[in-house]
Amino acid sequence: MTTPSTAMLTQPTGMGALLGPHLRPVLSACRLHTGRPTRVEACTGGNVSHVFRVSGDRGSVIVKVRGHRFALLAHIATDPALIAIEHRALTLHHQLLPELFPKVLAFLPAAHAMVMTDVFPDGRSWREHLDQRPATAEECRRLGTALSRIHHATTGLPPLRDGDGDDLFRTEHAYGYSLRAAGHRAFDAACRHLDALPGQQLILGDTCPKNLSLAAGRAAFVDLDNVHTGAPLFDLGYLLAHLVLHHITRPEHLRQLAATFLDTYRLPGPPRPWRSDGLLATVTAGILLYRLEARTVPYPPTAPPGTTDRLRRRVRRLLDAGAFTVPAVLDAAAGAVTG
């Protein structure tokens, strides 16, 4: 096969226009692991950074590039040098749990780019599978086990960002962009309660199906630019909310899948029985509304508009009524199909 020219490789994806003079060193870094590059394709799903899969005759790697604006949210400006934070997070997490996170093969600060191992065996995220079928109990067990391992491995580690950077990131992004996005007073209290929990530590901050793979009997997590110091309960509720979100039209599966995931997960520190955990229920409800109402960060729909609107109204009624539990959230989701 004749090696495609740089123009042929990058024209369809925009990688050349994005990297400009840095294209050659980035492709050279890829070549060490792929052999002759024969294909560059844009990966879907990332809101902040541009992500590409570069393939060659010896395999594939992932290239992640951060620009001056969010990749899919051009109205949000960002500092491309912040990719160094994700580089730090990936390096740390891969050292702790190499089977769960990609390895950074090259970091090119001038290009604001990283080259990483491709940890999606089938080239697809779990989100792409959930768009076609329900989750399985085995996947939920594997997910609960993997998230437990991550939280236990990062217990006691120092903040990722200098000074009070992690606290500011948590306030603006984890709380401001997501948990407080729905504007309900219950989420102000939930943020205070999360901050008051003992055992604050590094958490992933964006545990959603597009950022993980459960293919080939494994688990792998990517997209670590939201790693920060916080309460592990936030990650748990974030992922539970997405499990609910992707099973709105499959209510017959939801309760058992959620129970399998939550029964498998082991939170660091004293146990918190999930069936009576009002804070976990509120975090889950907040992330659900963040996705359903999509005021800041759009999320591709997982159900017809009428169904999602019924779930949105049901979740808001729970919040307005006062204290509620995780089973109540699951009941609300199960009833959204029929109204």
Short mmCIF file of C-alpha atoms in Angstrom, two decimals:
data_model
loop_
_atom_site.label_atom_id
_atom_site.label_comp_id
_atom_site.label_asym_id
_atom_site.label_seq_id
_atom_site.Cartn_x
_atom_site.Cartn_y
_atom_site.Cartn_z
CA MET A 1 0.00 0.00 0.00
CA THR A 2 1.27 3.47 -0.82
CA THR A 3 1.54 5.71 2.22
CA PRO A 4 -1.04 8.53 1.92
CA SER A 5 0.28 12.06 1.80
CA THR A 6 -0.19 14.34 4.80
CA ALA A 7 -2.91 16.21 2.93
CA MET A 8 -4.78 12.96 2.23
CA LEU A 9 -4.50 11.89 5.83
CA THR A 10 -5.71 15.06 7.42
CA GLN A 11 -8.06 16.77 4.98
CA PRO A 12 -11.22 14.85 6.00
CA THR A 13 -10.64 15.21 9.74
CA GLY A 14 -9.22 18.71 10.14
CA MET A 15 -6.22 17.43 12.09
CA GLY A 16 -3.81 19.24 9.79
CA ALA A 17 -5.62 22.56 10.09
CA LEU A 18 -5.82 22.14 13.84
CA LEU A 19 -2.14 21.34 14.38
CA GLY A 20 -0.59 23.45 11.60
CA PRO A 21 3.20 23.35 11.87
CA HIS A 22 2.93 20.83 14.71
CA LEU A 23 1.38 18.17 12.49
CA ARG A 24 4.68 16.61 11.46
CA PRO A 25 6.07 16.06 15.00
CA VAL A 26 2.71 14.66 16.15
CA LEU A 27 2.57 12.20 13.24
CA SER A 28 6.20 11.30 13.87
CA ALA A 29 5.33 10.47 17.48
CA CYS A 30 2.46 8.30 16.23
CA ARG A 31 4.68 6.56 13.70
CA LEU A 32 6.87 5.11 16.46
CA HIS A 33 3.88 3.02 17.57
CA THR A 34 1.71 2.60 14.46
CA GLY A 35 4.29 2.19 11.74
CA ARG A 36 3.39 4.03 8.55
CA PRO A 37 0.21 6.06 9.22
CA THR A 38 -2.46 4.97 6.79
CA ARG A 39 -5.61 6.44 8.30
CA VAL A 40 -6.66 9.34 10.51
CA GLU A 41 -10.25 9.48 11.72
CA ALA A 42 -11.98 11.85 14.09
CA CYS A 43 -13.39 10.25 17.23
CA THR A 44 -16.80 11.43 18.39
CA GLY A 45 -17.93 12.42 21.85
CA GLY A 46 -15.38 14.87 23.23
CA ASN A 47 -16.71 18.34 24.04
CA VAL A 48 -13.44 19.95 25.14
CA SER A 49 -10.61 18.48 23.08
CA HIS A 50 -10.29 17.23 19.51
CA VAL A 51 -9.66 13.48 19.43
CA PHE A 52 -8.36 11.40 16.53
CA ARG A 53 -7.50 7.75 15.98
CA VAL A 54 -4.33 7.35 13.90
CA SER A 55 -3.87 3.88 12.41
CA GLY A 56 -0.97 2.24 10.66
CA ASP A 57 0.34 -1.16 9.69
CA ARG A 58 1.31 -1.91 13.32
CA GLY A 59 -1.83 -0.72 15.10
CA SER A 60 -3.51 2.48 16.24
CA VAL A 61 -3.01 5.29 18.73
CA ILE A 62 -5.19 8.13 19.96
CA VAL A 63 -4.20 11.76 19.48
CA LYS A 64 -5.83 14.37 21.69
CA VAL A 65 -5.45 18.08 20.91
CA ARG A 66 -6.77 20.99 22.96
CA GLY A 67 -7.51 24.27 21.22
CA HIS A 68 -8.42 27.79 22.35
CA ARG A 69 -12.13 26.88 22.39
CA PHE A 70 -14.04 23.75 23.33
CA ALA A 71 -14.12 21.34 20.40
CA LEU A 72 -17.92 21.02 20.25
CA LEU A 73 -18.84 24.15 22.23
CA ALA A 74 -17.13 26.94 20.32
CA HIS A 75 -18.74 29.62 22.49
CA ILE A 76 -16.64 28.44 25.46
CA ALA A 77 -13.04 29.67 25.44
CA THR A 78 -10.33 27.64 27.13
CA ASP A 79 -6.59 27.65 27.66
CA PRO A 80 -5.02 24.97 25.44
CA ALA A 81 -2.13 24.64 27.90
CA LEU A 82 -4.59 22.97 30.30
CA ILE A 83 -3.95 19.74 28.44
CA ALA A 84 -0.92 19.49 30.75
CA ILE A 85 -3.37 18.84 33.62
CA GLU A 86 -4.91 15.93 31.79
CA HIS A 87 -1.43 14.66 30.94
CA ARG A 88 -0.63 14.70 34.64
CA ALA A 89 -3.88 12.90 35.48
CA LEU A 90 -3.41 10.22 32.84
CA THR A 91 0.18 9.58 33.85
CA LEU A 92 -0.83 9.21 37.49
CA HIS A 93 -3.85 6.97 36.88
CA HIS A 94 -2.00 4.74 34.41
CA GLN A 95 0.81 4.26 36.92
CA LEU A 96 -1.73 3.24 39.57
CA LEU A 97 -3.98 1.08 37.38
CA PRO A 98 -2.36 0.48 33.99
CA GLU A 99 -5.08 -1.93 32.86
CA LEU A 100 -7.82 0.71 33.34
CA PHE A 101 -6.28 3.79 31.73
CA PRO A 102 -4.43 4.62 28.51
CA LYS A 103 -0.70 5.19 28.57
CA VAL A 104 0.63 8.53 27.35
CA LEU A 105 3.12 7.66 24.62
CA ALA A 106 4.11 11.24 23.84
CA PHE A 107 3.27 14.67 25.20
CA LEU A 108 3.90 17.62 22.87
CA PRO A 109 3.29 20.79 24.92
CA ALA A 110 3.93 23.17 22.01
CA ALA A 111 1.20 21.42 20.01
CA HIS A 112 -1.08 21.08 23.07
CA ALA A 113 -1.31 17.44 22.09
CA MET A 114 -0.93 13.95 23.55
CA VAL A 115 -0.45 10.60 21.85
CA MET A 116 -1.96 7.73 23.87
CA THR A 117 -2.56 4.02 23.62
CA ASP A 118 -5.91 3.05 22.11
CA VAL A 119 -7.77 1.29 24.94
CA PHE A 120 -11.09 0.79 23.10
CA PRO A 121 -10.61 -2.74 21.67
CA ASP A 122 -13.52 -2.45 19.26
CA GLY A 123 -13.04 1.26 18.57
CA ARG A 124 -16.36 2.10 20.25
CA SER A 125 -17.32 3.68 23.54
CA TRP A 126 -19.85 2.12 25.91
CA ARG A 127 -22.23 4.93 24.91
CA GLU A 128 -22.21 3.63 21.34
CA HIS A 129 -23.17 0.17 22.55
CA LEU A 130 -25.89 1.52 24.85
CA ASP A 131 -27.42 3.38 21.91
CA GLN A 132 -28.14 -0.04 20.41
CA ARG A 133 -28.84 -2.31 23.39
CA PRO A 134 -29.31 -2.32 27.18
CA ALA A 135 -26.37 -2.82 29.51
CA THR A 136 -25.73 -6.27 30.89
CA ALA A 137 -25.45 -7.29 34.54
CA GLU A 138 -21.89 -8.43 33.88
CA GLU A 139 -20.98 -5.00 32.51
CA CYS A 140 -22.48 -3.30 35.55
CA ARG A 141 -20.54 -5.56 37.90
CA ARG A 142 -17.34 -4.84 36.01
CA LEU A 143 -18.09 -1.13 36.11
CA GLY A 144 -18.75 -1.12 39.85
CA THR A 145 -15.55 -3.07 40.48
CA ALA A 146 -13.47 -0.77 38.28
CA LEU A 147 -14.80 2.44 39.85
CA SER A 148 -14.15 0.99 43.31
CA ARG A 149 -10.56 0.18 42.38
CA ILE A 150 -10.00 3.69 41.04
CA HIS A 151 -11.36 5.41 44.14
CA HIS A 152 -9.42 3.18 46.50
CA ALA A 153 -6.21 3.69 44.48
CA THR A 154 -6.50 7.50 44.57
CA THR A 155 -7.35 7.76 48.27
CA GLY A 156 -4.99 10.13 50.06
CA LEU A 157 -3.32 11.56 46.94
CA PRO A 158 -2.66 15.32 46.81
CA PRO A 159 -4.66 17.70 44.57
CA LEU A 160 -3.86 17.60 40.87
CA ARG A 161 -3.76 21.37 40.43
CA ASP A 162 -1.55 23.84 42.28
CA GLY A 163 -2.81 25.91 45.21
CA ASP A 164 -6.61 25.95 45.41
CA GLY A 165 -6.96 25.00 41.75
CA ASP A 166 -8.85 21.77 42.44
CA ASP A 167 -11.32 23.56 44.72
CA LEU A 168 -11.97 26.20 42.07
CA PHE A 169 -12.35 23.57 39.37
CA ARG A 170 -14.83 21.61 41.49
CA THR A 171 -16.88 24.72 42.19
CA GLU A 172 -16.99 25.92 38.59
CA HIS A 173 -17.16 22.69 36.61
CA ALA A 174 -18.40 19.78 38.73
CA TYR A 175 -20.91 21.94 40.57
CA GLY A 176 -21.49 24.98 38.36
CA TYR A 177 -21.66 23.33 34.93
CA SER A 178 -23.36 20.13 36.04
CA LEU A 179 -24.83 19.60 39.50
CA ARG A 180 -26.14 23.17 39.93
CA ALA A 181 -27.12 23.54 36.26
CA ALA A 182 -30.80 22.85 36.93
CA GLY A 183 -31.01 25.78 39.33
CA HIS A 184 -32.90 23.98 42.11
CA ARG A 185 -32.17 24.91 45.72
CA ALA A 186 -31.67 21.24 46.62
CA PHE A 187 -28.43 21.21 44.65
CA ASP A 188 -26.91 24.07 46.62
CA ALA A 189 -27.40 21.98 49.76
CA ALA A 190 -26.05 18.87 48.01
CA CYS A 191 -22.85 20.69 47.04
CA ARG A 192 -22.34 21.79 50.64
CA HIS A 193 -22.92 18.25 51.88
CA LEU A 194 -20.51 16.79 49.30
CA ASP A 195 -17.80 19.24 50.40
CA ALA A 196 -18.39 18.31 54.05
CA LEU A 197 -17.98 14.56 53.51
CA PRO A 198 -14.82 13.05 54.97
CA GLY A 199 -12.29 11.47 52.62
CA GLN A 200 -12.02 14.13 49.93
CA GLN A 201 -9.70 12.74 47.24
CA LEU A 202 -9.01 12.65 43.51
CA ILE A 203 -12.12 11.66 41.54
CA LEU A 204 -12.69 11.36 37.80
CA GLY A 205 -15.38 14.04 37.54
CA ASP A 206 -16.86 12.89 34.20
CA THR A 207 -17.81 9.23 34.51
CA CYS A 208 -20.18 8.88 31.58
CA PRO A 209 -20.54 6.11 28.97
CA LYS A 210 -18.83 8.02 26.17
CA ASN A 211 -15.65 8.13 28.27
CA LEU A 212 -15.29 4.43 28.92
CA SER A 213 -15.12 1.04 27.25
CA LEU A 214 -16.38 -2.29 28.55
CA ALA A 215 -15.48 -4.28 25.44
CA ALA A 216 -13.57 -7.56 25.37
CA GLY A 217 -14.30 -8.31 29.03
CA ARG A 218 -12.28 -5.31 30.24
CA ALA A 219 -12.90 -1.80 31.57
CA ALA A 220 -11.07 1.31 30.40
CA PHE A 221 -11.56 5.00 31.22
CA VAL A 222 -10.49 7.97 29.10
CA ASP A 223 -10.98 11.74 29.02
CA LEU A 224 -9.46 12.72 32.38
CA ASP A 225 -9.45 16.50 32.00
CA ASN A 226 -12.11 16.72 34.75
CA VAL A 227 -10.09 14.89 37.43
CA HIS A 228 -10.12 16.92 40.64
CA THR A 229 -10.30 16.62 44.42
CA GLY A 230 -13.83 15.90 45.58
CA ALA A 231 -16.12 13.29 47.07
CA PRO A 232 -16.16 9.84 45.41
CA LEU A 233 -19.95 9.92 45.83
CA PHE A 234 -20.04 12.49 43.01
CA ASP A 235 -18.54 10.00 40.53
CA LEU A 236 -20.95 7.31 41.69
CA GLY A 237 -24.02 9.50 41.24
CA TYR A 238 -22.73 10.83 37.92
CA LEU A 239 -22.37 7.34 36.49
CA LEU A 240 -25.67 6.14 37.99
CA ALA A 241 -27.46 9.07 36.36
CA HIS A 242 -26.12 8.05 32.96
CA LEU A 243 -27.13 4.43 33.54
CA VAL A 244 -30.65 5.72 34.17
CA LEU A 245 -30.49 8.06 31.19
CA HIS A 246 -29.60 5.26 28.77
CA HIS A 247 -32.40 2.99 29.99
CA ILE A 248 -35.36 5.37 29.99
CA THR A 249 -36.97 3.37 27.20
CA ARG A 250 -35.89 0.05 28.76
CA PRO A 251 -37.40 0.33 32.26
CA GLU A 252 -37.66 -3.43 32.65
CA HIS A 253 -33.84 -3.58 32.86
CA LEU A 254 -33.08 -0.50 34.94
CA ARG A 255 -33.72 -1.52 38.55
CA GLN A 256 -31.66 -4.71 38.37
CA LEU A 257 -28.80 -3.07 36.45
CA ALA A 258 -28.63 -0.17 38.90
CA ALA A 259 -28.72 -2.53 41.88
CA THR A 260 -25.95 -4.68 40.40
CA PHE A 261 -23.75 -1.65 39.80
CA LEU A 262 -24.37 -0.12 43.24
CA ASP A 263 -24.09 -3.41 45.14
CA THR A 264 -20.73 -4.08 43.47
CA TYR A 265 -19.26 -0.64 44.13
CA ARG A 266 -17.33 -0.20 47.39
CA LEU A 267 -16.96 3.42 48.48
CA PRO A 268 -13.75 4.25 50.39
CA GLY A 269 -14.42 4.83 54.09
CA PRO A 270 -17.51 3.91 56.10
CA PRO A 271 -20.26 2.14 54.12
CA ARG A 272 -23.26 4.18 52.91
CA PRO A 273 -26.20 1.89 52.09
CA TRP A 274 -27.27 3.21 48.72
CA ARG A 275 -30.98 2.47 49.02
CA SER A 276 -31.35 5.04 51.80
CA ASP A 277 -28.68 7.50 50.67
CA GLY A 278 -30.47 10.78 50.04
CA LEU A 279 -27.31 12.61 48.97
CA LEU A 280 -26.54 10.01 46.29
CA ALA A 281 -30.16 10.29 45.10
CA THR A 282 -29.89 14.10 44.86
CA VAL A 283 -26.59 13.97 42.96
CA THR A 284 -28.11 11.44 40.56
CA ALA A 285 -31.16 13.66 40.05
CA GLY A 286 -28.98 16.71 39.45
CA ILE A 287 -26.89 15.02 36.78
CA LEU A 288 -30.05 13.68 35.14
CA LEU A 289 -31.47 17.19 34.85
CA TYR A 290 -28.10 18.50 33.65
CA ARG A 291 -28.32 16.08 30.72
CA LEU A 292 -32.07 16.32 30.12
CA GLU A 293 -32.26 20.10 30.14
CA ALA A 294 -28.87 20.62 28.45
CA ARG A 295 -28.52 24.32 29.20
CA THR A 296 -24.72 24.40 28.89
CA VAL A 297 -23.42 21.09 27.54
CA PRO A 298 -25.65 19.29 25.01
CA TYR A 299 -26.06 15.53 25.32
CA PRO A 300 -27.35 13.46 22.38
CA PRO A 301 -30.88 12.24 23.15
CA THR A 302 -31.39 8.75 24.56
CA ALA A 303 -35.20 8.69 24.29
CA PRO A 304 -38.03 10.47 22.43
CA PRO A 305 -38.66 14.07 23.55
CA GLY A 306 -41.99 13.24 25.21
CA THR A 307 -40.41 10.52 27.32
CA THR A 308 -37.47 12.63 28.43
CA ASP A 309 -39.78 15.52 29.26
CA ARG A 310 -41.89 13.25 31.47
CA LEU A 311 -38.76 12.09 33.29
CA ARG A 312 -37.60 15.69 33.72
CA ARG A 313 -40.93 16.64 35.28
CA ARG A 314 -40.93 13.58 37.55
CA VAL A 315 -37.42 14.34 38.81
CA ARG A 316 -38.34 17.95 39.52
CA ARG A 317 -41.39 16.80 41.48
CA LEU A 318 -39.14 14.62 43.61
CA LEU A 319 -36.90 17.60 44.32
CA ASP A 320 -39.81 19.87 45.17
CA ALA A 321 -41.33 17.30 47.55
CA GLY A 322 -38.21 17.12 49.75
CA ALA A 323 -36.07 14.16 50.76
CA PHE A 324 -36.08 11.13 48.44
CA THR A 325 -34.01 8.02 47.76
CA VAL A 326 -32.30 6.28 44.84
CA PRO A 327 -35.21 3.79 44.44
CA ALA A 328 -37.51 6.80 44.02
CA VAL A 329 -35.33 8.09 41.17
CA LEU A 330 -35.41 4.64 39.54
CA ASP A 331 -39.20 4.54 39.93
CA ALA A 332 -39.48 7.97 38.30
CA ALA A 333 -37.42 6.76 35.35
CA ALA A 334 -39.38 3.52 35.04
CA GLY A 335 -42.65 5.46 34.87
CA ALA A 336 -41.47 7.98 32.29
CA VAL A 337 -42.32 5.73 29.34
CA THR A 338 -46.00 5.48 30.17
CA GLY A 339 -46.40 8.81 31.95
#
